[in-house]
PDB file of C-alpha atoms and ligand atoms in Angstrom:
ATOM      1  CA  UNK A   1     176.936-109.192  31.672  1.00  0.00           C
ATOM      2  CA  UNK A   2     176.013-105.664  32.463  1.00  0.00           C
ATOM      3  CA  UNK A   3     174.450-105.166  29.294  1.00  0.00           C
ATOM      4  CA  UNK A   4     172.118-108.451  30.497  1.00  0.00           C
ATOM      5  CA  UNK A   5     171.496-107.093  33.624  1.00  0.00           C
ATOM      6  CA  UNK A   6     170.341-103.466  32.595  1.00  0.00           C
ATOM      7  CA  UNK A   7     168.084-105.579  30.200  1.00  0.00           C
ATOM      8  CA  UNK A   8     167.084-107.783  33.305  1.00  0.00           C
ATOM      9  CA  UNK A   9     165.941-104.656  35.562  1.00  0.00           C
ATOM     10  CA  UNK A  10     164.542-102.523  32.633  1.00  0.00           C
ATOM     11  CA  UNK A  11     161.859-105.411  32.054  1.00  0.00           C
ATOM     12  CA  UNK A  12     161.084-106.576  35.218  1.00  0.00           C
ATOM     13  CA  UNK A  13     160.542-102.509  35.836  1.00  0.00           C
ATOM     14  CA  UNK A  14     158.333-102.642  33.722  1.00  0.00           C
ATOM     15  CA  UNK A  15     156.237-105.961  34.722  1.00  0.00           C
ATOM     16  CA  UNK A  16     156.487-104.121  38.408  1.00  0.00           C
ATOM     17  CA  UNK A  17     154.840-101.388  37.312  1.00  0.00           C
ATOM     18  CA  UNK A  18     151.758-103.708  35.734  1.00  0.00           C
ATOM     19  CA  UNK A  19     151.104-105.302  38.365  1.00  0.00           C
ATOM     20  CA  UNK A  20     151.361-102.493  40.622  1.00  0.00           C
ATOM     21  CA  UNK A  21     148.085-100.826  38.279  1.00  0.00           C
ATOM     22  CA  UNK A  22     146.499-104.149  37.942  1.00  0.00           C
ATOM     23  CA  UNK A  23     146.092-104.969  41.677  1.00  0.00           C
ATOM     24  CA  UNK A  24     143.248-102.845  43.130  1.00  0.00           C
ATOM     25  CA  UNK A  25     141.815-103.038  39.377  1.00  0.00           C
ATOM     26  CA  UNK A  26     141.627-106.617  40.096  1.00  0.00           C
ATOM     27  CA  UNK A  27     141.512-107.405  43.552  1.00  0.00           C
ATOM     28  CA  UNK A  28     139.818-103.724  44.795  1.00  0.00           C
ATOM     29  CA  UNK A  29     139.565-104.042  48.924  1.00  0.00           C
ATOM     30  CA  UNK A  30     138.877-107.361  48.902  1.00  0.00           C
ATOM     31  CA  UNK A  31     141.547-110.637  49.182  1.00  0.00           C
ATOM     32  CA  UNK A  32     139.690-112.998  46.215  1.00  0.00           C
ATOM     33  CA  UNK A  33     137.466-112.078  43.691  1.00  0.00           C
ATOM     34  CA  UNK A  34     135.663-114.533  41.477  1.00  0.00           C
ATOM     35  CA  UNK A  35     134.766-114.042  37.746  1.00  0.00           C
ATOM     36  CA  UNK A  36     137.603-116.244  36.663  1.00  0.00           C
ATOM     37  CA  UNK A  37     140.212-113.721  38.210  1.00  0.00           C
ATOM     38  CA  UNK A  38     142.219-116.371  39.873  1.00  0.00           C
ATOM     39  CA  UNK A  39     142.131-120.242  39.447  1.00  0.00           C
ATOM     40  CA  UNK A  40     144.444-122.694  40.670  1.00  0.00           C
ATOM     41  CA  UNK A  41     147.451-124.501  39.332  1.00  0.00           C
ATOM     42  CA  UNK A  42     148.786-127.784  41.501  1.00  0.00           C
ATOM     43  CA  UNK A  43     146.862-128.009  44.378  1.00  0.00           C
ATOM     44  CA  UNK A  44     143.841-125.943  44.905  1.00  0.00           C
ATOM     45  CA  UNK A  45     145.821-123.656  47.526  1.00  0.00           C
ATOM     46  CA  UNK A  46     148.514-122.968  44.106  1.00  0.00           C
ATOM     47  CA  UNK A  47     146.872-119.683  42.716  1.00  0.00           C
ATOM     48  CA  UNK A  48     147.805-118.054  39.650  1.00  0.00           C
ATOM     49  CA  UNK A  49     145.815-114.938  38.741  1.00  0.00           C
ATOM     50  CA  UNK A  50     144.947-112.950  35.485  1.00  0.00           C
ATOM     51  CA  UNK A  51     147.715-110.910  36.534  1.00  0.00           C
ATOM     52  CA  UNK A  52     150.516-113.612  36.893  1.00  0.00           C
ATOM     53  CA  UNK A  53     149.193-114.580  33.063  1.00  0.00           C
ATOM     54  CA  UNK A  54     149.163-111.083  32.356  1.00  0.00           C
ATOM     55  CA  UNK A  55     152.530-110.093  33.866  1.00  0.00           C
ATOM     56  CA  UNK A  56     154.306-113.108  32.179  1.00  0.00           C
ATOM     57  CA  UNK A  57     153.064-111.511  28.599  1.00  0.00           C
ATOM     58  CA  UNK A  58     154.614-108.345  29.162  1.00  0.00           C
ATOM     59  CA  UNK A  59     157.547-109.651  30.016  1.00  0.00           C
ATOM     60  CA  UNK A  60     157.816-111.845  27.399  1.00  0.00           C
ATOM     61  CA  UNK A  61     156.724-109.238  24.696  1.00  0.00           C
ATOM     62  CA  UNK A  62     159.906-106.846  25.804  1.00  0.00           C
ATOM     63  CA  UNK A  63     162.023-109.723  25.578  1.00  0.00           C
ATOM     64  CA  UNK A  64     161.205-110.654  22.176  1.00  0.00           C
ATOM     65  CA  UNK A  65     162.062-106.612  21.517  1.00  0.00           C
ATOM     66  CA  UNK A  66     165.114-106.798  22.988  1.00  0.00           C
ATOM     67  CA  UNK A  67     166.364-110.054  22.717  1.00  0.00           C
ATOM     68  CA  UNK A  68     164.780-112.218  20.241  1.00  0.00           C
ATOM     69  CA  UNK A  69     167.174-114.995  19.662  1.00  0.00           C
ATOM     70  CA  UNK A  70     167.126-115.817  23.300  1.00  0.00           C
ATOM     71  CA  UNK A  71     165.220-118.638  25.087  1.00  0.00           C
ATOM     72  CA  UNK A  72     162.347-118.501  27.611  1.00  0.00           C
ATOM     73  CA  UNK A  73     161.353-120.379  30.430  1.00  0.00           C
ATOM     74  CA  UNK A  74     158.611-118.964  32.209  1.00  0.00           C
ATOM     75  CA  UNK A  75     156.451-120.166  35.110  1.00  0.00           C
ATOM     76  CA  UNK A  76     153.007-119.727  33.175  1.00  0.00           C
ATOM     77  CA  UNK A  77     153.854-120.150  30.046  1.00  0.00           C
ATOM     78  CA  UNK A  78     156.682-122.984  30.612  1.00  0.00           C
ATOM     79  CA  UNK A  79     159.214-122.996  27.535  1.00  0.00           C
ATOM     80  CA  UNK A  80     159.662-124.349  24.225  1.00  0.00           C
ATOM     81  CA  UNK A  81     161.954-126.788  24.672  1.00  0.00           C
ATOM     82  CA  UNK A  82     163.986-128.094  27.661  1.00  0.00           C
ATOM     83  CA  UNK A  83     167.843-127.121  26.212  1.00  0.00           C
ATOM     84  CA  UNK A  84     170.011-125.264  28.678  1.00  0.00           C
ATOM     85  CA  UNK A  85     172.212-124.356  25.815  1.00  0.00           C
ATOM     86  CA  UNK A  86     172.834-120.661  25.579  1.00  0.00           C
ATOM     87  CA  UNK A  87     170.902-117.593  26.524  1.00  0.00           C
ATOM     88  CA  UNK A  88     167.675-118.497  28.948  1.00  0.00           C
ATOM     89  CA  UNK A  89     165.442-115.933  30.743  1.00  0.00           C
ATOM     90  CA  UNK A  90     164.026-117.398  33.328  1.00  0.00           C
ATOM     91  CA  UNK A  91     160.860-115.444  34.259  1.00  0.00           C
ATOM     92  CA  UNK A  92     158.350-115.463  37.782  1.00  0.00           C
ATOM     93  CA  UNK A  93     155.579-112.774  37.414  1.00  0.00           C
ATOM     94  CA  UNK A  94     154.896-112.873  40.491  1.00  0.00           C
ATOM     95  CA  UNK A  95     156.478-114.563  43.414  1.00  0.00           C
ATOM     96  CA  UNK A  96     153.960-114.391  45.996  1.00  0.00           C
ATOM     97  CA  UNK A  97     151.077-114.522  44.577  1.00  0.00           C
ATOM     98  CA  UNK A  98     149.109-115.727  47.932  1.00  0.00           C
ATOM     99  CA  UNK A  99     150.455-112.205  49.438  1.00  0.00           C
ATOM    100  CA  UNK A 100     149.346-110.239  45.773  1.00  0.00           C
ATOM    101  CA  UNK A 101     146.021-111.754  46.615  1.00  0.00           C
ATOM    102  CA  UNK A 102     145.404-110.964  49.590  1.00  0.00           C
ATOM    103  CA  UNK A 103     146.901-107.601  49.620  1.00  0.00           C
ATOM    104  CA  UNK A 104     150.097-108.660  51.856  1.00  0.00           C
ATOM    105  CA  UNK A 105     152.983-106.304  50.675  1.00  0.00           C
ATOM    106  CA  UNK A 106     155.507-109.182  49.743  1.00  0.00           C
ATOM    107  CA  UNK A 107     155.185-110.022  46.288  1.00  0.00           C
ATOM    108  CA  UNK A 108     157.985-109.704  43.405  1.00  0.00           C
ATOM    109  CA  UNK A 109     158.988-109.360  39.787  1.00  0.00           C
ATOM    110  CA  UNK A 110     161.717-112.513  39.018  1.00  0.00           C
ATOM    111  CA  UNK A 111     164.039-111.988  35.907  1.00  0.00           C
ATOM    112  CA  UNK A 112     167.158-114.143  35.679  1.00  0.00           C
ATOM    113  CA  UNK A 113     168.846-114.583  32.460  1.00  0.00           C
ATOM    114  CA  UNK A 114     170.598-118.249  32.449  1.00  0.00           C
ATOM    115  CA  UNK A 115     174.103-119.176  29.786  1.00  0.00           C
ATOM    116  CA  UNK A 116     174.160-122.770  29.618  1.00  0.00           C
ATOM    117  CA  UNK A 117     171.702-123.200  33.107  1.00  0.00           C
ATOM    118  CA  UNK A 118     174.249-120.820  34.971  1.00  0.00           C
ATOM    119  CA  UNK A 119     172.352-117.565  36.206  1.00  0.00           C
ATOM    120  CA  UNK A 120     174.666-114.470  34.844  1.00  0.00           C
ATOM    121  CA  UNK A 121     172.612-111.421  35.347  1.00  0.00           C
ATOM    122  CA  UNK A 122     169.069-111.262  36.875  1.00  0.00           C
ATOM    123  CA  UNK A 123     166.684-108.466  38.816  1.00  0.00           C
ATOM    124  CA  UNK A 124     163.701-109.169  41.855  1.00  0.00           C
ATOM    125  CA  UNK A 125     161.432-106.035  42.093  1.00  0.00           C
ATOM    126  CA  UNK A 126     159.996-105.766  45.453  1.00  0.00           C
ATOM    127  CA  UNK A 127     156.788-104.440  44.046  1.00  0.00           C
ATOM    128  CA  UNK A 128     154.971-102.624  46.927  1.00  0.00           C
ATOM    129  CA  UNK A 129     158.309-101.194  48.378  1.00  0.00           C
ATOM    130  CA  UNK A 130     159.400-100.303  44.706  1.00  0.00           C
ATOM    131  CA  UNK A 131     162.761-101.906  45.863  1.00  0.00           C
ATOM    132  CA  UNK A 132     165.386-103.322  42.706  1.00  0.00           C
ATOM    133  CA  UNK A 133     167.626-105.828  43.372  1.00  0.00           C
ATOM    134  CA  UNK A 134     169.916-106.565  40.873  1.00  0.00           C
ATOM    135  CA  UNK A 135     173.241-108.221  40.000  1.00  0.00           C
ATOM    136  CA  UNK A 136     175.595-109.864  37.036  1.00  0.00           C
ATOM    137  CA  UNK A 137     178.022-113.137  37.942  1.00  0.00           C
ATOM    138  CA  UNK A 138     180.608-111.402  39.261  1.00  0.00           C
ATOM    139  CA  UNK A 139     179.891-107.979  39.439  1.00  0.00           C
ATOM    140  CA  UNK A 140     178.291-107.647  42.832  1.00  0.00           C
ATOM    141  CA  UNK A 141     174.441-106.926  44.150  1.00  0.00           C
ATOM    142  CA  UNK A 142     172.611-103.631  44.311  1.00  0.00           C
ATOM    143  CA  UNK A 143     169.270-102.545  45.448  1.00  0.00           C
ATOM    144  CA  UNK A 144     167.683 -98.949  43.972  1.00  0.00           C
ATOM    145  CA  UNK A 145     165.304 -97.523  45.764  1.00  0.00           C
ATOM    146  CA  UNK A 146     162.258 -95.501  44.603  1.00  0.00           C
ATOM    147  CA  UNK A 147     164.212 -91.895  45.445  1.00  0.00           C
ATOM    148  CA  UNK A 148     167.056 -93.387  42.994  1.00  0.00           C
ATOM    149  CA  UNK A 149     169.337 -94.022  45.627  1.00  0.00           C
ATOM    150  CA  UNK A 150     171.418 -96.874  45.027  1.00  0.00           C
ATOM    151  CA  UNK A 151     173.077 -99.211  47.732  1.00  0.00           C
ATOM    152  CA  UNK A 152     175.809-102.241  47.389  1.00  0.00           C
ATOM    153  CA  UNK A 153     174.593-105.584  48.756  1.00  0.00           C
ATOM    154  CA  UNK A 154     176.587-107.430  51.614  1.00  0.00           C
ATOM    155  CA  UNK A 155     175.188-110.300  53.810  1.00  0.00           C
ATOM    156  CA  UNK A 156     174.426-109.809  57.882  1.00  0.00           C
ATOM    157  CA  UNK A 157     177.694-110.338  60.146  1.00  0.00           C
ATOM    158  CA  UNK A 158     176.318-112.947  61.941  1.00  0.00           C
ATOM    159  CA  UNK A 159     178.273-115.582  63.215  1.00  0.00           C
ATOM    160  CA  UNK A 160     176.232-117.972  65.829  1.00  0.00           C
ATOM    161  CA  UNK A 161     173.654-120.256  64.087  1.00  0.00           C
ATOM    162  CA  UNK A 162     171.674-119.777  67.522  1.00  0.00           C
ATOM    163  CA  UNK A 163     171.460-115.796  66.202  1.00  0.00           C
ATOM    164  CA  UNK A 164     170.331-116.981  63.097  1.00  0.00           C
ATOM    165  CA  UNK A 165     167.364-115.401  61.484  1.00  0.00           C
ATOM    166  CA  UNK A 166     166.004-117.624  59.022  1.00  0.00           C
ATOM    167  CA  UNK A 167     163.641-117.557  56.504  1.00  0.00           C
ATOM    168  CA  UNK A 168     161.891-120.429  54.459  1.00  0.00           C
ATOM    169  CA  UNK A 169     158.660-121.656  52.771  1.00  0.00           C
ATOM    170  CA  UNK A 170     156.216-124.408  51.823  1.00  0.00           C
ATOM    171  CA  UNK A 171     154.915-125.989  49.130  1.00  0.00           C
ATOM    172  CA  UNK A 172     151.867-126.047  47.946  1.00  0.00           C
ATOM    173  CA  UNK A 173     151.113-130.129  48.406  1.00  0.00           C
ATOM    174  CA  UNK A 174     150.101-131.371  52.075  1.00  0.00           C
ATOM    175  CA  UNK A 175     152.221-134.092  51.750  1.00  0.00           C
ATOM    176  CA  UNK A 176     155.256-132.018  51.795  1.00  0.00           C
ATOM    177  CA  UNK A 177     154.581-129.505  54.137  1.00  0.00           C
ATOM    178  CA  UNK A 178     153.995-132.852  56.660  1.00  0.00           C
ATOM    179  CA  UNK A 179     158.146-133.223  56.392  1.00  0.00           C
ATOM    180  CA  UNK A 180     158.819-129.606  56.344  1.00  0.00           C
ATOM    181  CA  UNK A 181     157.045-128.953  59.375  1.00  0.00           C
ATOM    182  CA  UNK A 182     159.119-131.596  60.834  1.00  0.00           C
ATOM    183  CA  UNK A 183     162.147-130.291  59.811  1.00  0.00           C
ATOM    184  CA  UNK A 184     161.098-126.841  61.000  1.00  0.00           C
ATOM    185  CA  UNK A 185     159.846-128.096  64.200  1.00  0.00           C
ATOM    186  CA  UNK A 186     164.034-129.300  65.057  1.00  0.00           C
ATOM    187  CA  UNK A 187     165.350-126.552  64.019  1.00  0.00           C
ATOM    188  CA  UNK A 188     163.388-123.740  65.385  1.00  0.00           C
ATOM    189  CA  UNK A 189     164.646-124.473  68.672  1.00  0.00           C
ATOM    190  CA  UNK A 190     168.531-124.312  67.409  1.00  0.00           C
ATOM    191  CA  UNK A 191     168.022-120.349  65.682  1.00  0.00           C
ATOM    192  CA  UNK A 192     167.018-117.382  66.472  1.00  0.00           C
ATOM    193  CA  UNK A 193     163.691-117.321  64.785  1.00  0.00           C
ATOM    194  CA  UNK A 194     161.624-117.983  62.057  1.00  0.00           C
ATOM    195  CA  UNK A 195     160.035-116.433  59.303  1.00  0.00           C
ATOM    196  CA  UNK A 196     157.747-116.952  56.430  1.00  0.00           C
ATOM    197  CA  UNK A 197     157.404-114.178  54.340  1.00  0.00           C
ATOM    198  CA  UNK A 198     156.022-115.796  51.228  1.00  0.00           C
ATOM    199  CA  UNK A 199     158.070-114.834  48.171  1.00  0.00           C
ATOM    200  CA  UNK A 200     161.158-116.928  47.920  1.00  0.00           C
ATOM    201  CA  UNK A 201     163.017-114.359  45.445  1.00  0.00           C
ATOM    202  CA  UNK A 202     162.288-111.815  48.319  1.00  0.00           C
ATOM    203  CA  UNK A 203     163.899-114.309  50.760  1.00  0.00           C
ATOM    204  CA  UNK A 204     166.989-114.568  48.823  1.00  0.00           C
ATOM    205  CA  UNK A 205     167.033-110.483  48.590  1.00  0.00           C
ATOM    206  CA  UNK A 206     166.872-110.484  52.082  1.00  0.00           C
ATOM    207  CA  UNK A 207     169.842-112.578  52.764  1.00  0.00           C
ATOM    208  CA  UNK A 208     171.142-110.321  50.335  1.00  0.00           C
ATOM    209  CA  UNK A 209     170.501-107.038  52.175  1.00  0.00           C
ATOM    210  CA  UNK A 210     171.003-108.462  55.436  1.00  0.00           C
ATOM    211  CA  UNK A 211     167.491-108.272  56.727  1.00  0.00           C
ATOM    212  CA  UNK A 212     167.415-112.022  57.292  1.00  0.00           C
ATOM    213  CA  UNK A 213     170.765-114.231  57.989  1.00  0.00           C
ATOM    214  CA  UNK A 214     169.998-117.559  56.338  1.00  0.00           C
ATOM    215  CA  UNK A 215     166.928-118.985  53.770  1.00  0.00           C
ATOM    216  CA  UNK A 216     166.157-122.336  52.712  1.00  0.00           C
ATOM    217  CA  UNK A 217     163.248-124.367  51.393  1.00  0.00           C
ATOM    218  CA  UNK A 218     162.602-127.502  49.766  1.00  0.00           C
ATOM    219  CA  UNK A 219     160.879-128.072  46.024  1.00  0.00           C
ATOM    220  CA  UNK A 220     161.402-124.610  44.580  1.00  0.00           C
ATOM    221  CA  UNK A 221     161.263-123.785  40.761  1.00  0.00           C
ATOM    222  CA  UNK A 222     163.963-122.269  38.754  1.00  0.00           C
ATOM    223  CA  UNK A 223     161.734-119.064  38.392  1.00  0.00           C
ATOM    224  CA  UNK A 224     161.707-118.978  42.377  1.00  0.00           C
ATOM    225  CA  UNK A 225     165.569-118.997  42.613  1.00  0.00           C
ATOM    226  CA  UNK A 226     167.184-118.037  39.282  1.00  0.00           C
ATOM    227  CA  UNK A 227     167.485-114.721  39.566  1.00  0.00           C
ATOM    228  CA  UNK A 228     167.846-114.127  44.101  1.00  0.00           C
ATOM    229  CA  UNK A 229     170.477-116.691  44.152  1.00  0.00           C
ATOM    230  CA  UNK A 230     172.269-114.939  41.980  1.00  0.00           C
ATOM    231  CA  UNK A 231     171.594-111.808  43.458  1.00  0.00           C
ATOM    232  CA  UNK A 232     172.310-113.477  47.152  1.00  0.00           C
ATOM    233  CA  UNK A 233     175.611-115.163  46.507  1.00  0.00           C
ATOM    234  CA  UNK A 234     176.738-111.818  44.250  1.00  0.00           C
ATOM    235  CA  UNK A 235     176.197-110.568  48.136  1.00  0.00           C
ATOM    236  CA  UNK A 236     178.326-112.885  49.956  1.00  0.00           C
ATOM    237  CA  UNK A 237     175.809-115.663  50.892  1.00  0.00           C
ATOM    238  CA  UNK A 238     177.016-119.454  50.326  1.00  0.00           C
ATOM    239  CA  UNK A 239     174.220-120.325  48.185  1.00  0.00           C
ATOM    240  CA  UNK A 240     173.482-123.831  46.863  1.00  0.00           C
ATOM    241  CA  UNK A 241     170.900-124.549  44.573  1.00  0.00           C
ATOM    242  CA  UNK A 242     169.019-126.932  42.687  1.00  0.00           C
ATOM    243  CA  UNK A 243     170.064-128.158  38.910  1.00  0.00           C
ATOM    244  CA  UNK A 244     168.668-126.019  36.569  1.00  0.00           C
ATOM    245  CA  UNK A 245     166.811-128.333  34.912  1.00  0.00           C
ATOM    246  CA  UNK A 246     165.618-129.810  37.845  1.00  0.00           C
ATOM    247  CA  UNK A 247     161.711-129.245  38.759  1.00  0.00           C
ATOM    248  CA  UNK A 248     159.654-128.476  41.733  1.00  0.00           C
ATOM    249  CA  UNK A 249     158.280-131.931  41.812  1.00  0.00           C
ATOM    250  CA  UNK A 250     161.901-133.252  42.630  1.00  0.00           C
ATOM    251  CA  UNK A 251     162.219-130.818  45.752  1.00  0.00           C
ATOM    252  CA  UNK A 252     165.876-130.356  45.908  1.00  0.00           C
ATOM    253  CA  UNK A 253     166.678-127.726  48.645  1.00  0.00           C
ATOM    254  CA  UNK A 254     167.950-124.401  48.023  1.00  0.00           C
ATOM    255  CA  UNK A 255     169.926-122.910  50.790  1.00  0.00           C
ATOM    256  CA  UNK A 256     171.635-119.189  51.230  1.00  0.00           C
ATOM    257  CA  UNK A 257     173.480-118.209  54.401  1.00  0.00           C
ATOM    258  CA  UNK A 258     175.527-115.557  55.025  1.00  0.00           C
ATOM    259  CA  UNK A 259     179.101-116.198  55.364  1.00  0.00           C
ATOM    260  CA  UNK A 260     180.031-116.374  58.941  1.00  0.00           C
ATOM    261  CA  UNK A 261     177.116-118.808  59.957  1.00  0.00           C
ATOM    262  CA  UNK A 262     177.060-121.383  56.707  1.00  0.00           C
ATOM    263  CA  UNK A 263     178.947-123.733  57.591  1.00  0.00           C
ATOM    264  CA  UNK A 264     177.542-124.394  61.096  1.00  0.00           C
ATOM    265  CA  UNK A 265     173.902-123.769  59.096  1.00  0.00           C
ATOM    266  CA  UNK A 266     174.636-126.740  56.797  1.00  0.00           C
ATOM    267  CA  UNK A 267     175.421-128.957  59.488  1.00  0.00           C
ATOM    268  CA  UNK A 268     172.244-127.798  61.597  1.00  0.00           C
ATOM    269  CA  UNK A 269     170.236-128.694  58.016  1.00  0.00           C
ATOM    270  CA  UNK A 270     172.038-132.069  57.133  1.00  0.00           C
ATOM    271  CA  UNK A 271     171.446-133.601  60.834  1.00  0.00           C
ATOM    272  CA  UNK A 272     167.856-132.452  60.791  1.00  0.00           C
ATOM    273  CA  UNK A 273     167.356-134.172  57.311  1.00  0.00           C
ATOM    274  CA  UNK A 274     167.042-131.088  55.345  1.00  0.00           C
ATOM    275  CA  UNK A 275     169.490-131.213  52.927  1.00  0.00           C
ATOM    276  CA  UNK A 276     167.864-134.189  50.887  1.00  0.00           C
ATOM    277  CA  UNK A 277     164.818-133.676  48.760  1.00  0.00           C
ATOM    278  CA  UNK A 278     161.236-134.216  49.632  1.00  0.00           C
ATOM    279  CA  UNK A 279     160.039-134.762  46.733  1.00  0.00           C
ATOM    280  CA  UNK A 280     156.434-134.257  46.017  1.00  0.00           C
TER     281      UNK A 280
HETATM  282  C1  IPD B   1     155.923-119.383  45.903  1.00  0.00           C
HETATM  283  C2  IPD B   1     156.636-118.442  46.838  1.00  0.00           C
HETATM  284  C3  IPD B   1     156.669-119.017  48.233  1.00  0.00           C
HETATM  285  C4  IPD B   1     157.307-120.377  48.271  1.00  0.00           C
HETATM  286  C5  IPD B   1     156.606-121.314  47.298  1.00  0.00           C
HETATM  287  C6  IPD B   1     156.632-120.722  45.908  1.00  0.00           C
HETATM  288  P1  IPD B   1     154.594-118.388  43.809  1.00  0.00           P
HETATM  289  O1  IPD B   1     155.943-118.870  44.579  1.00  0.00           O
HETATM  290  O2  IPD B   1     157.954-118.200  46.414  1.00  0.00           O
HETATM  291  O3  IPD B   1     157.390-118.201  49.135  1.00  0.00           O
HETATM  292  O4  IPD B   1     157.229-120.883  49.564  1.00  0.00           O
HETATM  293  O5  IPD B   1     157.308-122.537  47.317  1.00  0.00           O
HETATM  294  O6  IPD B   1     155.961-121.589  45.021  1.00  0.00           O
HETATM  295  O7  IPD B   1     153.702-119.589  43.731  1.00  0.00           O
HETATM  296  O8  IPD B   1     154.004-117.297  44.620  1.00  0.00           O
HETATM  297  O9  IPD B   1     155.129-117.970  42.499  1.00  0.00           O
HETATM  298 CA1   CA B   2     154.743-117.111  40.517  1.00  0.00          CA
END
């Protein structure tokens, strides 16, 4: 495992590092910029830039370096075939690409390597804060700072749902954000507050670190969660997430909470509705 995870931050370093050159080569001052530089995926709000393309290359070109009998899944590039069997690296660019866009510093570097559809080992790069998560199954969560400094990750204390800080997302498609704004409007009155930052692998970091208490959202990837769940319940959070082989379109909910407010957080989410899909 901890020979998976050094390879898990050493590449998504790297990647970090592109797309931390590419952006005001690409995007200069300005939020969009035509000449083909972005185009969109699913809806026409789903972006994916020359730099998510890009990003996804140089990952994949390390890993076929440094582990060439291994599988890929990535989300530009997809995979070859749909087996869960054995070694998987699971692979997000960028998570956040809205917030790359426009120049909003929340945007991440996702690297999760998968045995069998079970995340062992995986590594978020907060790009603009040059922040490292990491963690193996088992072995704990750390984040590494720029300076080198290293720190173990441990969830918030919290233990009131109503002091909850939570954290979620939307999809891309209107119809689902109609039900998720429903579901957000019940339970923003029963937590603390709100917020959506826009990179779900930085969400799941953040209930890592402690900087939020609780994230869910409904109809994420496996690129979006493979490699912060890990790194969230390797922190103490009670994580559940979708199958790995399951797909956006399904919208399963992922969920991580910190310890002393999870079970009180799943009940808040079952009687508002929210722990059944929306698919979509
Ligand atoms: C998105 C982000 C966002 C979440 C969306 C994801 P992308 O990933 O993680 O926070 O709400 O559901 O699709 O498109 O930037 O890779
Ligand atoms: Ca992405």
């Amino acid at each position: 495992m901890d020979v998976l995870r050094e390879v898990a931050v050493r590449v998504a370093t790297r990647a970090a590092e592109h797309v931390r050159r590419r952006r005001p080569e690409v995007f200069g001052c300005e939020p969009i910029e035509g000449d083909g530089a972005v185009q969109s995926k699913s809806t026409p709000t789903d972006p994916v830039t020359i730099v998510d393309t890009e990003t996804e290359s140089v990952l994949r070109d390390l890993l076929a370096r440094l582990r060439p009998q291994d599988a890929i899944l990535g989300e530009e590039e997809g995979s070859e075939n749909d087996s869960l069997d054995g070694a998987r690296w699971v692979l997000d660019p960028i998570d956040g690409t809205v917030n790359f866009m426009y120049g909003i510093p929340a945007y991440a570097v996702s690297v999760a390597v998968q045995i069998d559809g079970v995340s062992v080992a995986g590594a978020v790069v907060d790009v603009a804060r040059e922040l490292v998560y990491s963690a193996a199954l088992g072995r704990g969560a750390t984040v590494e700072r720029a300076d080198g400094t290293q720190e173990q990750l441990h969830c918030s204390g919290v233990t009131d749902v109503s002091m909850t800080l939570l954290a979620t997302g939307f999809g891309y498609g209107s119809g689902r954000r109609a039900v998720q704004g429903a579901i957000i409007s019940e339970l923003l009155p029963q937590v603390r507050d709100i917020r959506r930052i826009g990179s779900a692998a930085l969400d799941l970091c953040m209930v890592a670190s402690g900087v939020v208490d609780a994230h869910f959202e409904h109809g994420l990837s496996p690129w979006d969660w493979a490699a912060g769940g890990l790194i969230a319940a390797e922190a103490g959070a009670t994580v559940r997430l979708p199958a790995a082989d399951s797909t956006s379109a399904q919208g399963a909910v992922t969920v991580a909470a910190a310890p002393g407010v999870s079970n009180a957080f799943l009940a808040v989410l079952r009687s508002a509705g929210a722990l059944d899909p929306i698919p979509g």
